[in-house]
mmCIF file of C-alpha atoms in Angstrom:
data_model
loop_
_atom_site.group_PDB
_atom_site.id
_atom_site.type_symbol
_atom_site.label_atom_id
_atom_site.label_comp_id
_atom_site.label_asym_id
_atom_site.label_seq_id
_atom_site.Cartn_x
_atom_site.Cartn_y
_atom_site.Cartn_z
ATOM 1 C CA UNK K 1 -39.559 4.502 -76.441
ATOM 2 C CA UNK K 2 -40.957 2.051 -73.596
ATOM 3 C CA UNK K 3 -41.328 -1.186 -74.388
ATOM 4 C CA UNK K 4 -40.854 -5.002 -73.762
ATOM 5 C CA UNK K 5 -37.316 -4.700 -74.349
ATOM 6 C CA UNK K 6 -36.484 -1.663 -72.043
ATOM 7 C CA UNK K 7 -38.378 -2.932 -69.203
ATOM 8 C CA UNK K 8 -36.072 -6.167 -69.317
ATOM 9 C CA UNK K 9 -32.987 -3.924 -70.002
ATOM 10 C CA UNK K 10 -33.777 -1.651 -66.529
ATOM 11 C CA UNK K 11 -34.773 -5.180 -64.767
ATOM 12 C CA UNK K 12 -31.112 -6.680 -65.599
ATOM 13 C CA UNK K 13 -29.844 -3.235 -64.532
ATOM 14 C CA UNK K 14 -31.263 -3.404 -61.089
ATOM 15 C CA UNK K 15 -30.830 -6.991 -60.529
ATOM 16 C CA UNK K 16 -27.094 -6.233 -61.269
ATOM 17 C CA UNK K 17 -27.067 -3.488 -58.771
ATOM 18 C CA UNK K 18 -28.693 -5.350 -55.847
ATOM 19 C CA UNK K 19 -26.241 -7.815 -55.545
ATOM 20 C CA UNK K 20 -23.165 -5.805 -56.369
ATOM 21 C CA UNK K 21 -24.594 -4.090 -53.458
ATOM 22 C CA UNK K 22 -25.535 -7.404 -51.094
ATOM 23 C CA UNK K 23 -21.986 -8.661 -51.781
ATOM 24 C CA UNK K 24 -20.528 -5.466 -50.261
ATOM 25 C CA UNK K 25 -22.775 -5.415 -47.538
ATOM 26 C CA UNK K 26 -21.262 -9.105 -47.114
ATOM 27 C CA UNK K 27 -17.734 -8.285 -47.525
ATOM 28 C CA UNK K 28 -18.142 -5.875 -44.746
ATOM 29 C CA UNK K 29 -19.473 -7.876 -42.132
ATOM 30 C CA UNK K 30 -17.064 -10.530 -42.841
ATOM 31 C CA UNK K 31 -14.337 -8.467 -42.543
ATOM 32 C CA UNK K 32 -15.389 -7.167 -39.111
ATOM 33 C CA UNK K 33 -15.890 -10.784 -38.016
ATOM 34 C CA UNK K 34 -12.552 -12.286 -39.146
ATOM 35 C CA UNK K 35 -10.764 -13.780 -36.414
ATOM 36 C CA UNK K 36 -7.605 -12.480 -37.251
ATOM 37 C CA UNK K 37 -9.594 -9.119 -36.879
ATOM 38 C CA UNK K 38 -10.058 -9.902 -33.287
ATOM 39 C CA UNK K 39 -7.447 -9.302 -30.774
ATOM 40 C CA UNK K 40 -7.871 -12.327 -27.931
ATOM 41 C CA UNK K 41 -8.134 -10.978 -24.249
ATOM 42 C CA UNK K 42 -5.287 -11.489 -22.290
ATOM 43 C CA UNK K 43 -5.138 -13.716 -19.541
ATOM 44 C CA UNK K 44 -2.062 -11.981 -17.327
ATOM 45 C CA UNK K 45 0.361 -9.348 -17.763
ATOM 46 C CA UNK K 46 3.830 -9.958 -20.207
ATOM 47 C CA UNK K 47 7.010 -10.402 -18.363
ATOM 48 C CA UNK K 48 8.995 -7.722 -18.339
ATOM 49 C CA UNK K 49 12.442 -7.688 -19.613
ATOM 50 C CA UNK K 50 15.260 -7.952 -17.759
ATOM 51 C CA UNK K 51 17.540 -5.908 -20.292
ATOM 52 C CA UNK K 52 17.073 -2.696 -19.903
ATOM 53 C CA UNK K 53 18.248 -1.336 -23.266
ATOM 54 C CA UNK K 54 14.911 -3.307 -24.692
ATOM 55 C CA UNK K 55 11.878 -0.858 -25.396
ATOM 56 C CA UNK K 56 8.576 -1.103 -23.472
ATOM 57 C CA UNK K 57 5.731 0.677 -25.369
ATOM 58 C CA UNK K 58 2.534 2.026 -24.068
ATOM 59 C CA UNK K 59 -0.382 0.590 -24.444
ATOM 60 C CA UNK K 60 -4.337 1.398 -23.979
ATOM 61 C CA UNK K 61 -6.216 -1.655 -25.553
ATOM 62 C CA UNK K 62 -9.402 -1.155 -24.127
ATOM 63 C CA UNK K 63 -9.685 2.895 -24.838
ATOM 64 C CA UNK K 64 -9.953 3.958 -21.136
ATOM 65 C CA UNK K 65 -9.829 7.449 -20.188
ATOM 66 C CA UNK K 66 -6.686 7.413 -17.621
ATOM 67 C CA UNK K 67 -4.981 10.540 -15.824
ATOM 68 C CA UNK K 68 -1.702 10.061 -15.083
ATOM 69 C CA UNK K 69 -0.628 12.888 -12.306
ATOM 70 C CA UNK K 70 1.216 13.913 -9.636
ATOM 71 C CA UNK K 71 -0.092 14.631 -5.775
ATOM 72 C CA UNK K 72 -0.749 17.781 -4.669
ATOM 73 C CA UNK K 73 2.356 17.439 -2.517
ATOM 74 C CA UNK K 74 4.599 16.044 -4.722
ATOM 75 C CA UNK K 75 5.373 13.299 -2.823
ATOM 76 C CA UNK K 76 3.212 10.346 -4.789
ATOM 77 C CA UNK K 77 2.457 9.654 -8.656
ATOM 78 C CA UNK K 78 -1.346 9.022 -8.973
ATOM 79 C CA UNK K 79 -2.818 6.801 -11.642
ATOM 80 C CA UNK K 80 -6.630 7.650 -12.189
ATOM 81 C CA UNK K 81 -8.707 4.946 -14.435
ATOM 82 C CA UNK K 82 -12.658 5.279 -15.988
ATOM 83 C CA UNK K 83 -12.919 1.849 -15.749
ATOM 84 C CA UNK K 84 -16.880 1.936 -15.262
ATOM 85 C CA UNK K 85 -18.859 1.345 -11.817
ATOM 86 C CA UNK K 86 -20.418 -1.661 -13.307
ATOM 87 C CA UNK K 87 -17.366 -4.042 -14.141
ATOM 88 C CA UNK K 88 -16.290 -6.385 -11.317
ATOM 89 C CA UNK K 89 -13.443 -5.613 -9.673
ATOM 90 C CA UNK K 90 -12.136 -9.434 -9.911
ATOM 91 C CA UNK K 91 -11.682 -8.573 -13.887
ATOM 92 C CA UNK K 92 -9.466 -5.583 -12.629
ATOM 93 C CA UNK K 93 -5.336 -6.489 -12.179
ATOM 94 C CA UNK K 94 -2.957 -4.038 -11.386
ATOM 95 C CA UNK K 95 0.710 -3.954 -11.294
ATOM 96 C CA UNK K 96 3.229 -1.439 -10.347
ATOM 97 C CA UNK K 97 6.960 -1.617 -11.420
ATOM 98 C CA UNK K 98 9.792 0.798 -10.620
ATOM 99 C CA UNK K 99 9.685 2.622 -13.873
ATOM 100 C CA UNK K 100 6.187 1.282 -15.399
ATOM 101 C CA UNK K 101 2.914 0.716 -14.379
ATOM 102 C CA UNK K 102 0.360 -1.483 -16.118
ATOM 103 C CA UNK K 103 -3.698 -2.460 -15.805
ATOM 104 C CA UNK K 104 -5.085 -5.509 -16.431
ATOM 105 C CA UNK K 105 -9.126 -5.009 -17.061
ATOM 106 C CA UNK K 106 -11.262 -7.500 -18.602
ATOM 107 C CA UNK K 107 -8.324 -8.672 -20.948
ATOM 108 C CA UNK K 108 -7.529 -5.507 -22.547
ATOM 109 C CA UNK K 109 -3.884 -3.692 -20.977
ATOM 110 C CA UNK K 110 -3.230 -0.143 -19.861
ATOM 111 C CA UNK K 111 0.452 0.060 -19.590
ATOM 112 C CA UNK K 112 2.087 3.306 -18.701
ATOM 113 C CA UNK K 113 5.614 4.686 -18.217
ATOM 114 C CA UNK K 114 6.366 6.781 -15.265
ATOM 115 C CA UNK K 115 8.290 10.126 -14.834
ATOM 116 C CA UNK K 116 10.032 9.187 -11.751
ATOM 117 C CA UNK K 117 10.755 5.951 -9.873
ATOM 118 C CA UNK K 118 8.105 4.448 -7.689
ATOM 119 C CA UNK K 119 8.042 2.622 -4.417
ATOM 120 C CA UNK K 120 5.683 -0.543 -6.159
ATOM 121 C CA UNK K 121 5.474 -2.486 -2.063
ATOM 122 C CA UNK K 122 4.240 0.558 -0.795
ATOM 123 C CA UNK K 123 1.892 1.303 -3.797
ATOM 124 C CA UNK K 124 -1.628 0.749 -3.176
ATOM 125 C CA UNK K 125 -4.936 0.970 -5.485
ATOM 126 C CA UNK K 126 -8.291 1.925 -4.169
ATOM 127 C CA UNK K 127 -12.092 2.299 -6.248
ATOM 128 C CA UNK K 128 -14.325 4.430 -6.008
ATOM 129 C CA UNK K 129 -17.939 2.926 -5.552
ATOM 130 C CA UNK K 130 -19.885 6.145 -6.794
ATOM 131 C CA UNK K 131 -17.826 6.860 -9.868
ATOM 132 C CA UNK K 132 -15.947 3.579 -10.321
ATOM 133 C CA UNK K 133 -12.876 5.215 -11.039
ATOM 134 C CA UNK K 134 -9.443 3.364 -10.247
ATOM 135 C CA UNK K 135 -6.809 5.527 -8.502
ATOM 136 C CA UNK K 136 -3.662 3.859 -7.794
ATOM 137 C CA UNK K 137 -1.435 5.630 -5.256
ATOM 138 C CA UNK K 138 2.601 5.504 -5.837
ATOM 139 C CA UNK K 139 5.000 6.703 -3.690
ATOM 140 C CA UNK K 140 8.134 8.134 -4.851
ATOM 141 C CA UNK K 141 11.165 6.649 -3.763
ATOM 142 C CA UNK K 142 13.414 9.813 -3.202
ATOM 143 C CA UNK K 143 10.151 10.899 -0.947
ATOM 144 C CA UNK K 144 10.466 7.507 1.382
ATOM 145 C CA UNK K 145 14.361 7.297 1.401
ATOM 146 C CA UNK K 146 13.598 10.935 2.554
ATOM 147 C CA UNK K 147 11.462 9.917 5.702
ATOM 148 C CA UNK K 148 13.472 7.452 6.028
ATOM 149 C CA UNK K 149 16.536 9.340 6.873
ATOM 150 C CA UNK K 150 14.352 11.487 8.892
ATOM 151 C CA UNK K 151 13.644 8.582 11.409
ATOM 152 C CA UNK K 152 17.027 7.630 11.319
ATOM 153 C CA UNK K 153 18.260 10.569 12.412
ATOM 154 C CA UNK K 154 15.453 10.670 14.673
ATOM 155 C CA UNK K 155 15.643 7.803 16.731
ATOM 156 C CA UNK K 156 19.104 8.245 18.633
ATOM 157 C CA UNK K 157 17.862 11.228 20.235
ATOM 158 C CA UNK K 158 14.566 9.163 21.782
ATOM 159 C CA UNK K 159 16.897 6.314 22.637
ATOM 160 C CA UNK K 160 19.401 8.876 24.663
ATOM 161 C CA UNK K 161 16.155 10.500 26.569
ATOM 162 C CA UNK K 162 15.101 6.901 27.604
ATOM 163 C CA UNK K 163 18.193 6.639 28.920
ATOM 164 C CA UNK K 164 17.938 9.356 31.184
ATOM 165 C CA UNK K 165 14.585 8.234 31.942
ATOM 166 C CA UNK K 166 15.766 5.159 33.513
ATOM 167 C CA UNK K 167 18.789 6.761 35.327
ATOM 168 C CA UNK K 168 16.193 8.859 37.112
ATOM 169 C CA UNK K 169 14.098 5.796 38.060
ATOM 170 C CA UNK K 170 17.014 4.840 39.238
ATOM 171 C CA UNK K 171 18.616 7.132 41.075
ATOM 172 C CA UNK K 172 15.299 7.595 42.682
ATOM 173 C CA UNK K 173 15.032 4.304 43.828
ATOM 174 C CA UNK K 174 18.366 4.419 45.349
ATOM 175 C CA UNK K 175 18.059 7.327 47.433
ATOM 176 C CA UNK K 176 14.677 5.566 48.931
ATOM 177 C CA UNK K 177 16.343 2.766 49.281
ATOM 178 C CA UNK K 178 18.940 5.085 51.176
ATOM 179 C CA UNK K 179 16.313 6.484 53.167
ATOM 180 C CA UNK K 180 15.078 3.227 54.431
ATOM 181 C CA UNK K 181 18.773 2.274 55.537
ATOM 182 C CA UNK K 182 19.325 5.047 57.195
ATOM 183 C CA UNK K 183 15.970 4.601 59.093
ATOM 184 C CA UNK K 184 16.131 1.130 59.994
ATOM 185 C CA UNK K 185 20.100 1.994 61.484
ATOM 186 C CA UNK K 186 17.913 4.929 64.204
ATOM 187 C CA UNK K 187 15.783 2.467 65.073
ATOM 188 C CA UNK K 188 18.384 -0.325 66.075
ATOM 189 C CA UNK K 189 20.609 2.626 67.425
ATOM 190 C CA UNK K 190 17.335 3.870 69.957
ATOM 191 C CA UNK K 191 16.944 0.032 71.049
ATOM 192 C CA UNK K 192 19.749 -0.654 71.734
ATOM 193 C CA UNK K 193 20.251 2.373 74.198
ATOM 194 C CA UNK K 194 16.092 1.659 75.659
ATOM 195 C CA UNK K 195 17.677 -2.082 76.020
ATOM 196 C CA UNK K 196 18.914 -2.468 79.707
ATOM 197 C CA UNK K 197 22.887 -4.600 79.750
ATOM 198 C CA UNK K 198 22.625 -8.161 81.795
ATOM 199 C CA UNK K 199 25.265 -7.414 83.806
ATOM 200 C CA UNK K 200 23.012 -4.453 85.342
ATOM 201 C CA UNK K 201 20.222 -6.959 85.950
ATOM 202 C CA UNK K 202 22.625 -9.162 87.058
ATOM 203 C CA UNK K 203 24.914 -7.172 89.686
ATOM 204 C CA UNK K 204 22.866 -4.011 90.415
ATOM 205 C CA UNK K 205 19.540 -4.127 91.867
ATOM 206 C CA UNK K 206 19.660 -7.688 93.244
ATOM 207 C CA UNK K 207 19.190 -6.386 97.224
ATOM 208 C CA UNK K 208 16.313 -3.966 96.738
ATOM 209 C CA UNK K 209 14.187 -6.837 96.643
ATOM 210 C CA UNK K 210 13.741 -9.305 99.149
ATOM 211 C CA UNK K 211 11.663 -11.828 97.792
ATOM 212 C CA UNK K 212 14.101 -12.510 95.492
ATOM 213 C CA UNK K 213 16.077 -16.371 96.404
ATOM 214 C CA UNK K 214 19.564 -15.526 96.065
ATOM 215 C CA UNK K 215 21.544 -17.378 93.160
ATOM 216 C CA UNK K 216 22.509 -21.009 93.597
ATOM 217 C CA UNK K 217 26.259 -21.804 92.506
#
């Protein structure tokens, strides 16, 4: 039956409850706000090893949805990153290794292993401003030894054509040069026949003019 007694009894009861219940509640939020809890943001990337037997793992410490792909021609390895359109892009660091490619973004890591080996000096990352995405653009390396070759191969063939360029010029120029020689040698040839001898001035026509005073020895 109700009385004094049982309304203290249910009283205890639910004092008991309430705080078995605010000291969980407590328990809780300390546990989410523990610092060892907390992972601290990094400041720069780890160095990688230089011995290659030690293991690299993958990482994704800030959850970001990431495609890793190849190009449509086979020739590059594309990296695509949700990093958001609102985060600065001084908080974004990326770096590309032979083998491994890793993303630095607002302290938390992306780090990646690749299928085949990269090119990382002729790697390049671009943003998008409408979507914010992050797509970083690696050439293979079997693809630029490949176009290497080709230009190798390539520029012999140009040099010998420049060479026959030039002995063209040349042999041009010498046959005008030619052509002048042979020119100026007519023209000395027809003055020197139009050009009367002294020795006909001299001896020939010396009486067929009178006025002329004869020559004083």
């Amino acid at each position: 039956p109700w009385c004094i007694e049982t309304r203290i009894k249910d009283h205890r009861e639910m004092r008991h409850e309430r705080e078995k219940h605010d000291q969980q509640k407590k328990s809780n939020m300390d546990s989410l706000l523990a610092p060892n809890k907390m992972k601290p943001r990094r400041t720069g990337f780890d160095p990688i090893p230089l011995d290659p037997s030690v293991r690299i793992y993958q990482k994704n410490e800030g959850d970001w949805n990431f495609k890793l792909l190849e190009s449509d021609d086979e020739k590059n390895m594309l990296l695509d990153v949700d990093i958001g359109k609102f985060i600065d892009i001084s908080l974004v660091d990326v770096d590309v290794q032979p083998k491994w490619v890793r993303m630095l973004c607002k302290g938390r890591l992306l780090q990646l292993e690749l299928s085949e080996e990269v090119n990382p000096d002729m790697s390049n990352a671009q943003r998008s401003k409408t979507t914010g995405h992050l797509v970083v653009t690696m050439p293979k390396v079997k693809e630029v030894l490949r176009r290497e070759t080709s230009q190798a191969t390539a520029i012999p063939s140009a040099r010998v054509q420049s060479k026959s360029n030039s002995y063209s010029k040349l042999s041009s120029v010498n046959q005008s040069a030619l052509r002048n020689i042979t020119n100026e040698d007519k023209l000395e040839s027809l003055d020197m026949q139009e050009r009367p001898r002294p020795s006909a001035i001299m001896d020939g026509d010396s009486d067929s003019d009178d006025e002329v005073p004869p020559l004083v020895v």
